[in-house]
Coordinates of C-alpha atoms and ligand atoms in Angstrom, one line a residue:
X1 CA -86.9 -6.9 83.7
X2 CA -86.3 -5.1 80.4
X3 CA -85.5 -1.4 80.7
X4 CA -85.7 0.5 77.5
X5 CA -83.3 3.1 78.6
X6 CA -80.0 1.3 78.7
X7 CA -78.4 3.9 76.5
X8 CA -80.1 6.5 78.5
X9 CA -77.8 5.9 81.4
X10 CA -75.6 8.9 81.7
X11 CA -72.2 8.4 80.1
X12 CA -70.9 11.2 82.2
X13 CA -72.6 11.4 85.5
X14 CA -72.5 14.6 87.6
X15 CA -69.4 13.4 89.2
X16 CA -67.8 13.0 85.8
X17 CA -67.7 9.2 86.0
X18 CA -68.1 7.3 82.7
X19 CA -70.5 4.5 82.5
X20 CA -69.9 1.3 80.5
X21 CA -72.3 -1.5 79.7
X22 CA -71.2 -5.1 80.0
X23 CA -73.1 -7.8 78.2
X24 CA -72.7 -10.9 80.3
X25 CA -73.6 -14.5 79.5
X26 CA -73.9 -17.5 81.9
X27 CA -74.8 -15.6 85.0
X28 CA -77.9 -16.5 87.0
X29 CA -80.3 -13.5 87.1
X30 CA -80.4 -13.5 90.9
X31 CA -76.6 -13.1 91.1
X32 CA -76.7 -10.2 88.7
X33 CA -79.7 -8.5 90.2
X34 CA -78.5 -9.0 93.8
X35 CA -75.4 -6.9 93.3
X36 CA -75.9 -4.4 90.6
X37 CA -78.2 -1.4 90.3
X38 CA -79.0 -1.8 86.6
X39 CA -79.0 -5.3 85.2
X40 CA -81.0 -5.9 82.1
X41 CA -81.7 -9.4 81.0
X42 CA -82.4 -10.4 77.4
X43 CA -82.4 -13.9 75.9
X44 CA -79.5 -15.4 77.8
X45 CA -77.5 -12.1 78.2
X46 CA -77.4 -9.8 81.2
X47 CA -76.6 -6.1 80.5
X48 CA -74.9 -4.4 83.4
X49 CA -74.0 -0.7 83.7
X50 CA -70.7 -0.2 85.4
X51 CA -68.9 3.1 86.3
X52 CA -65.4 3.3 84.9
X53 CA -63.7 3.2 88.3
X54 CA -65.4 -0.1 89.1
X55 CA -64.7 -1.9 85.8
X56 CA -62.0 -4.2 87.0
X57 CA -63.8 -5.0 90.3
X58 CA -67.0 -5.8 88.4
X59 CA -65.1 -8.0 86.0
X60 CA -63.6 -10.0 88.8
X61 CA -67.1 -10.4 90.4
X62 CA -68.6 -11.6 87.1
X63 CA -65.7 -14.1 86.6
X64 CA -66.3 -15.4 90.2
X65 CA -70.0 -15.9 89.4
X66 CA -69.0 -18.0 86.3
X67 CA -70.3 -15.3 83.9
X68 CA -68.6 -14.5 80.6
X69 CA -68.4 -10.9 79.4
X70 CA -69.1 -11.0 75.7
X71 CA -69.0 -7.2 75.0
X72 CA -68.2 -3.9 76.7
X73 CA -69.1 -0.5 75.4
X74 CA -69.5 3.0 76.7
X75 CA -73.2 3.4 77.5
X76 CA -73.7 6.2 74.9
X77 CA -71.6 4.7 72.1
X78 CA -74.0 2.2 70.5
X79 CA -77.7 2.6 70.9
X80 CA -79.5 -0.7 70.9
X81 CA -81.9 -1.9 68.4
X82 CA -85.4 -3.0 69.2
X83 CA -84.5 -6.6 69.8
X84 CA -81.9 -5.6 72.3
X85 CA -78.8 -6.3 70.2
X86 CA -76.2 -3.6 69.7
X87 CA -76.5 -2.3 66.2
X88 CA -73.3 -3.2 64.2
X89 CA -72.9 0.3 62.8
X90 CA -74.3 2.1 65.8
X91 CA -72.4 5.2 66.6
X92 CA -71.1 5.7 63.1
X93 CA -72.2 8.7 61.1
X94 CA -73.0 8.8 57.4
X95 CA -70.8 10.9 55.1
X96 CA -72.0 12.5 51.8
X97 CA -71.0 9.4 49.9
X98 CA -72.9 7.2 52.3
X99 CA -69.6 5.8 53.6
X100 CA -69.2 5.4 57.3
X101 CA -66.9 7.7 59.2
X102 CA -64.8 6.5 62.2
X103 CA -66.5 6.9 65.5
X104 CA -65.4 8.9 68.5
X105 CA -61.7 9.9 68.3
X106 CA -61.5 9.6 64.5
X107 CA -64.4 12.0 63.8
X108 CA -63.3 15.2 65.5
X109 CA -61.9 16.9 62.5
X110 CA -62.9 16.3 58.9
X111 CA -59.5 16.0 57.3
X112 CA -59.8 14.7 53.7
X113 CA -57.8 11.5 53.4
X114 CA -55.9 11.7 50.1
X115 CA -56.0 8.5 48.1
X116 CA -54.4 7.5 44.8
X117 CA -53.4 11.0 43.7
X118 CA -50.9 9.2 41.4
X119 CA -51.7 5.9 39.7
X120 CA -49.2 3.4 38.3
X121 CA -49.9 4.4 34.7
X122 CA -48.9 8.0 35.5
X123 CA -46.7 8.0 38.6
X124 CA -45.2 11.0 40.3
X125 CA -41.4 11.3 39.7
X126 CA -39.8 12.2 43.0
X127 CA -36.2 12.8 43.7
X128 CA -34.1 11.1 46.4
X129 CA -32.8 13.9 48.6
X130 CA -31.0 11.8 51.2
X131 CA -30.5 8.2 52.4
X132 CA -29.2 7.1 55.7
X133 CA -28.3 3.7 57.1
X134 CA -30.3 2.9 60.3
X135 CA -28.7 -0.4 61.3
X136 CA -25.7 0.3 63.4
X137 CA -22.5 -1.8 63.6
X138 CA -23.1 -5.3 64.8
X139 CA -26.7 -5.3 63.6
X140 CA -28.3 -7.5 61.0
X141 CA -29.0 -6.5 57.4
X142 CA -29.6 -3.1 55.9
X143 CA -32.4 -0.7 56.6
X144 CA -32.3 2.8 55.2
X145 CA -34.3 6.0 55.9
X146 CA -34.8 7.5 52.5
X147 CA -36.2 11.0 51.9
X148 CA -37.8 12.1 48.6
X149 CA -38.6 15.5 47.2
X150 CA -42.3 15.7 46.3
X151 CA -42.5 19.5 45.9
X152 CA -43.2 19.5 42.2
X153 CA -46.7 17.9 42.2
X154 CA -49.9 17.4 44.1
X155 CA -48.7 14.4 46.2
X156 CA -49.6 14.8 49.9
X157 CA -50.5 12.3 52.6
X158 CA -51.4 11.6 56.2
X159 CA -49.6 9.8 58.9
X160 CA -50.2 6.0 58.7
X161 CA -50.7 5.9 54.9
X162 CA -48.4 4.2 52.4
X163 CA -47.0 5.0 49.0
X164 CA -46.3 2.7 46.1
X165 CA -42.8 2.5 44.4
X166 CA -42.2 1.3 40.9
X167 CA -38.6 0.1 40.8
X168 CA -36.6 0.9 37.7
X169 CA -35.9 -1.9 35.2
X170 CA -38.0 -4.8 34.0
X171 CA -38.9 -8.2 35.3
X172 CA -37.9 -11.5 33.8
X173 CA -40.5 -11.2 31.1
X174 CA -39.2 -7.8 30.1
X175 CA -42.2 -6.0 31.6
X176 CA -42.0 -3.0 34.0
X177 CA -41.8 -4.1 37.6
X178 CA -45.0 -4.0 39.6
X179 CA -45.4 -1.5 42.5
X180 CA -44.5 -2.4 46.0
X181 CA -46.1 -0.6 49.0
X182 CA -44.1 1.2 51.7
X183 CA -45.4 2.7 54.9
X184 CA -44.7 6.4 55.1
X185 CA -42.2 7.2 57.9
X186 CA -42.6 11.0 58.0
X187 CA -45.5 13.2 59.2
X188 CA -47.8 14.9 56.7
X189 CA -45.4 17.9 56.8
X190 CA -42.3 15.8 56.0
X191 CA -39.0 15.5 57.9
X192 CA -38.2 19.2 57.1
X193 CA -41.7 20.3 58.1
X194 CA -42.1 22.2 54.9
X195 CA -44.7 19.9 53.2
X196 CA -42.1 19.1 50.4
X197 CA -40.9 15.6 51.3
X198 CA -41.9 12.1 52.1
X199 CA -39.7 9.5 53.8
X200 CA -39.6 5.8 53.9
X201 CA -37.9 3.2 56.2
X202 CA -36.8 0.3 53.9
X203 CA -35.3 -3.0 54.7
X204 CA -33.3 -4.6 51.9
X205 CA -35.0 -8.0 51.5
X206 CA -32.4 -10.8 51.6
X207 CA -33.0 -14.5 51.7
X208 CA -31.6 -17.8 50.5
X209 CA -33.3 -19.3 47.5
X210 CA -35.1 -22.5 48.6
X211 CA -34.2 -24.0 45.2
X212 CA -30.6 -23.1 44.7
X213 CA -29.5 -22.0 48.1
X214 CA -28.1 -18.8 46.6
X215 CA -28.5 -15.4 48.2
X216 CA -31.4 -13.4 46.7
X217 CA -32.1 -9.7 47.1
X218 CA -35.5 -8.3 46.7
X219 CA -36.1 -6.1 43.6
X220 CA -37.7 -3.0 45.0
X221 CA -36.1 -2.9 48.4
X222 CA -32.6 -3.3 46.8
X223 CA -33.6 -0.5 44.4
X224 CA -34.7 1.8 47.2
X225 CA -31.8 1.1 49.6
X226 CA -29.3 1.6 46.7
X227 CA -30.6 5.0 45.7
X228 CA -28.3 8.0 45.8
X229 CA -29.3 11.6 46.3
X230 CA -30.5 13.0 43.0
X231 CA -31.9 9.7 41.7
X232 CA -35.4 9.7 40.3
X233 CA -38.1 7.5 41.8
X234 CA -41.6 6.6 40.5
X235 CA -44.1 7.1 43.3
X236 CA -47.9 6.2 43.4
X237 CA -50.6 6.7 46.0
X238 CA -50.9 7.6 48.7
X239 CA -53.1 4.6 49.9
X240 CA -54.5 3.3 53.1
X241 CA -57.0 4.3 55.7
X242 CA -56.4 1.5 58.2
X243 CA -53.6 3.1 60.1
X244 CA -54.7 6.7 60.4
X245 CA -53.9 8.4 63.7
X246 CA -56.9 9.6 65.7
X247 CA -57.3 13.4 65.8
X248 CA -58.1 13.1 69.6
X249 CA -55.3 14.8 71.4
X250 CA -56.2 12.9 74.6
X251 CA -56.2 9.5 73.0
X252 CA -54.1 6.5 74.2
X253 CA -52.2 5.2 71.3
X254 CA -50.6 1.7 71.7
X255 CA -48.2 0.8 69.0
X256 CA -46.7 -2.6 68.4
X257 CA -43.9 -2.8 65.8
X258 CA -41.4 -5.3 64.5
X259 CA -38.6 -4.0 62.3
X260 CA -39.6 -1.6 59.6
X261 CA -43.1 -1.7 61.2
X262 CA -41.8 1.3 63.1
X263 CA -42.3 3.5 60.0
X264 CA -45.9 4.7 60.6
X265 CA -45.2 5.0 64.4
X266 CA -42.2 7.3 63.7
X267 CA -44.7 9.5 61.8
X268 CA -47.2 9.4 64.7
X269 CA -44.5 10.2 67.3
X270 CA -43.0 13.0 65.3
X271 CA -46.4 14.5 64.9
X272 CA -47.2 14.1 68.6
X273 CA -43.9 15.3 70.1
X274 CA -41.6 16.9 67.6
X275 CA -43.8 19.2 65.6
X276 CA -45.5 22.3 66.8
X277 CA -48.9 22.0 65.1
X278 CA -51.5 24.6 66.1
X279 CA -54.3 22.1 65.4
X280 CA -52.8 19.0 67.3
X281 CA -51.2 19.1 70.7
X282 CA -50.9 15.6 71.9
X283 CA -51.8 15.2 75.6
X284 CA -52.6 11.5 75.8
X285 CA -50.5 8.5 76.2
X286 CA -48.4 6.8 73.5
X287 CA -46.9 3.5 74.3
X288 CA -44.5 1.9 71.7
X289 CA -43.6 -1.8 71.9
X290 CA -40.7 -2.4 69.5
X291 CA -39.3 -5.8 68.6
X292 CA -35.9 -6.2 66.9
X293 CA -33.2 -8.9 66.8
X294 CA -30.3 -7.0 68.2
X295 CA -29.7 -3.6 69.9
X296 CA -28.0 -2.1 66.8
X297 CA -31.2 -3.0 64.9
X298 CA -33.3 -0.6 67.0
X299 CA -34.3 1.8 64.2
X300 CA -34.4 5.6 65.2
X301 CA -33.1 4.5 68.7
X302 CA -31.6 7.8 69.7
X303 CA -34.6 9.9 68.7
X304 CA -37.0 7.4 70.4
X305 CA -35.1 7.5 73.7
X306 CA -34.8 11.2 73.5
X307 CA -38.5 11.5 73.3
X308 CA -39.0 9.1 76.2
X309 CA -36.7 11.3 78.3
X310 CA -38.4 14.5 77.3
X311 CA -42.0 13.3 77.6
X312 CA -41.9 10.6 80.3
X313 CA -45.6 11.2 81.2
X314 CA -46.8 10.9 77.6
X315 CA -44.5 8.4 76.0
X316 CA -43.6 4.9 77.0
X317 CA -41.0 2.8 75.2
X318 CA -40.7 -0.9 75.6
X319 CA -38.2 -2.9 73.6
X320 CA -38.2 -6.7 72.9
X321 CA -34.7 -7.6 71.7
X322 CA -35.1 -11.2 70.7
X323 CA -31.4 -12.3 70.4
X324 CA -30.3 -10.5 73.5
X325 CA -33.0 -10.4 76.1
X326 CA -34.7 -13.5 77.7
X327 CA -38.3 -13.9 78.5
X328 CA -39.5 -15.2 81.9
X329 CA -39.2 -18.8 80.6
X330 CA -35.6 -18.2 79.5
X331 CA -36.5 -18.1 75.8
X332 CA -36.0 -15.3 73.3
X333 CA -37.7 -12.1 74.1
X334 CA -40.3 -11.4 71.4
X335 CA -42.8 -8.6 71.3
X336 CA -45.6 -11.0 72.4
X337 CA -43.6 -11.7 75.6
X338 CA -43.6 -8.0 76.4
X339 CA -47.3 -7.9 75.7
X340 CA -47.8 -10.8 78.1
X341 CA -45.7 -9.1 80.8
X342 CA -47.8 -5.9 80.5
X343 CA -51.1 -7.6 79.6
X344 CA -53.1 -6.5 82.6
X345 CA -52.2 -2.8 82.0
X346 CA -52.8 -3.2 78.3
X347 CA -56.2 -4.8 78.9
X348 CA -57.2 -2.0 81.2
X349 CA -56.1 0.6 78.5
X350 CA -57.8 -1.1 75.6
X351 CA -61.1 -0.8 77.4
X352 CA -61.0 3.0 77.4
X353 CA -63.1 4.2 74.5
X354 CA -60.4 6.5 73.2
X355 CA -57.6 3.9 73.1
X356 CA -56.4 2.9 69.7
X357 CA -54.1 -0.1 69.2
X358 CA -51.9 -0.4 66.1
X359 CA -49.8 -3.4 65.0
X360 CA -47.3 -3.0 62.1
X361 CA -44.5 -5.2 60.8
X362 CA -43.9 -8.8 60.2
X363 CA -46.8 -11.1 59.2
X364 CA -47.3 -13.5 62.1
X365 CA -46.7 -11.1 64.9
X366 CA -50.4 -10.9 65.6
X367 CA -50.7 -14.4 67.0
X368 CA -48.5 -13.8 70.0
X369 CA -50.2 -10.5 70.7
X370 CA -53.6 -12.1 70.7
X371 CA -52.2 -14.8 73.1
X372 CA -51.1 -12.1 75.6
X373 CA -54.3 -10.1 75.4
X374 CA -56.4 -13.3 75.7
X375 CA -54.5 -14.3 78.8
X376 CA -55.3 -11.0 80.4
X377 CA -58.9 -10.7 79.4
X378 CA -59.7 -14.2 80.4
X379 CA -58.8 -13.3 84.0
X380 CA -61.9 -11.1 83.8
X381 CA -64.0 -13.6 82.1
X382 CA -63.8 -11.8 78.7
X383 CA -63.4 -13.7 75.5
X384 CA -60.6 -11.9 73.6
X385 CA -61.6 -12.9 70.1
X386 CA -65.1 -11.5 70.6
X387 CA -63.8 -8.4 72.3
X388 CA -61.2 -7.8 69.6
X389 CA -63.9 -8.1 66.9
X390 CA -65.8 -5.3 68.7
X391 CA -62.6 -3.1 68.8
X392 CA -62.2 -3.6 65.1
X393 CA -65.8 -2.7 64.5
X394 CA -65.2 0.5 66.4
X395 CA -62.0 1.2 64.4
X396 CA -59.8 1.0 67.5
X397 CA -57.7 -2.1 66.5
X398 CA -55.6 -1.5 63.5
X399 CA -53.3 -4.0 61.8
X400 CA -50.9 -3.7 58.9
X401 CA -48.5 -6.6 58.5
X402 CA -46.5 -7.8 55.5
Ligands
FAD1 P1 -39.3 -9.1 45.8 O1 -38.3 -9.1 44.8 O2 -40.7 -8.7 45.4 O3 -39.3 -10.4 46.5 C1 -40.3 -10.8 47.4 C2 -40.6 -12.2 47.2 O4 -39.5 -13.0 47.5 C3 -41.7 -12.8 48.0 O5 -43.0 -12.6 47.5 C4 -41.4 -14.2 48.1 O6 -41.8 -14.9 47.0 C5 -39.9 -14.2 48.1 N1 -39.3 -14.4 49.4 C6 -39.2 -13.4 50.3 N2 -38.6 -13.9 51.4 C7 -38.4 -15.2 51.2 C8 -37.8 -16.2 52.0 N3 -37.3 -16.0 53.2 N4 -37.7 -17.5 51.4 C9 -38.1 -17.7 50.2 N5 -38.7 -16.7 49.4 C10 -38.8 -15.5 49.9 N6 -41.2 -3.0 53.5 C11 -40.3 -2.2 54.1 O7 -39.0 -2.4 54.1 N7 -40.6 -1.0 54.8 C12 -41.9 -0.6 54.9 O8 -42.3 0.4 55.5 C13 -42.9 -1.5 54.3 N8 -44.2 -1.2 54.3 C14 -45.2 -1.9 53.7 C15 -46.5 -1.6 53.8 C16 -47.5 -2.4 53.2 C17 -48.9 -2.0 53.4 C18 -47.1 -3.5 52.6 C19 -48.1 -4.4 51.9 C20 -45.8 -3.9 52.5 C21 -44.8 -3.1 53.0 N9 -43.4 -3.4 52.9 C22 -42.5 -2.6 53.6 C23 -42.9 -4.6 52.2 C24 -42.6 -4.1 50.7 O9 -43.8 -3.8 50.0 C25 -42.0 -5.2 49.9 O10 -42.8 -6.4 49.9 C26 -40.6 -5.6 50.3 O11 -39.7 -4.5 50.3 C27 -40.0 -6.7 49.4 O12 -40.1 -6.2 48.1 P2 -38.9 -6.6 47.0 O13 -39.3 -6.0 45.7 O14 -37.6 -6.1 47.6 O15 -38.9 -8.1 47.0

């Protein structure tokens, strides 16, 4: 029978247990009612309240009964509308502009997100301060960590944003080159923690022309990786709100990177573990999955491993080294194989309402990650595509691939 108070179930009971609501399809009412204290049936769906500590057990039971979980949410996160459906924007608050703010972990502190402080018509002229090769001997290609002085203007940014670079010179039509975007690899305070710099992690694009077979180097990446200290650089932005780090110090932050996709995660990790910020003391769990071709291609390897040693309870580091490690089937070890190996744990983590998952790097890396997550969630009768849609709606599944 319909109970109007599904969202009235205490999210935190007296014992401190959190309650979640599963929307389940395909389960006979008697099966649901027989074994649960609070099933609510609505046009083909059953809504079941489950304490956090019983979530996996309940999922297994539902799967055994042939039920399919179509959504899971904390009982207080998304009040239902009159017709029993979860309101798409439920839990989101309105800003002055009418724009929606991020729910839960993103909404703690109102930090203004700077956007387009410098536009292509009038870019900021930064100066290269330092440039450092990140690929060690035996590795593939060139990736450089490049730091710019931005102390002379109003440019500032947050972790997870990108800046635009306009390379010097002109294109084949004699026009100035267009901007290219690069993820910022430093925290909002910069590598020297003095609010005066921004850093990038740039791979020099190199490929064989399909037409001539000649080696071709990318325009902007070659420009950036070839900079010398003292050189000027035209910078635009910052841009991007997709990859912002939650303010919640207790959050679980799962990061999946390939190659230079590590850039925003370097910024997160430095903010979490290297800086001493009075307003942000990370106490949650950060888990980085990092895919590269060879060990010498592990960018920022020493620092990452140092962090893992210093903060074993708060930082996990999992490499996928495709040309050196083998997956369970004897094939190359890609990031998706690591996701599959850890899928059950990841599945459990993504269900926590303060878990954010970030994917950054090569286009195409998402497919394998979805496969891994899908395999794990299907064990509990959950359709991954639908569940992921919900995570995206809640701003807890973040993707930036290029
Ligand atoms: P271009 O001279 O513009 O050449 C690129 C073109 O070359 C492609 O459009 C394609 O037509 C062609 N091409 C490329 N590969 C091949 C191939 N294998 N076969 C045939 N043709 C090919 N890059 C980083 O290094 N670090 C970052 O942190 C980073 N962050 C980014 C963040 C965002 C949000 C985005 C959108 C992109 C990011 N990039 C990053 C990529 C970056 O913007 C550039 O696309 C990259 O550096 C290449 O630019 P380029 O000027 O060197 O290449």
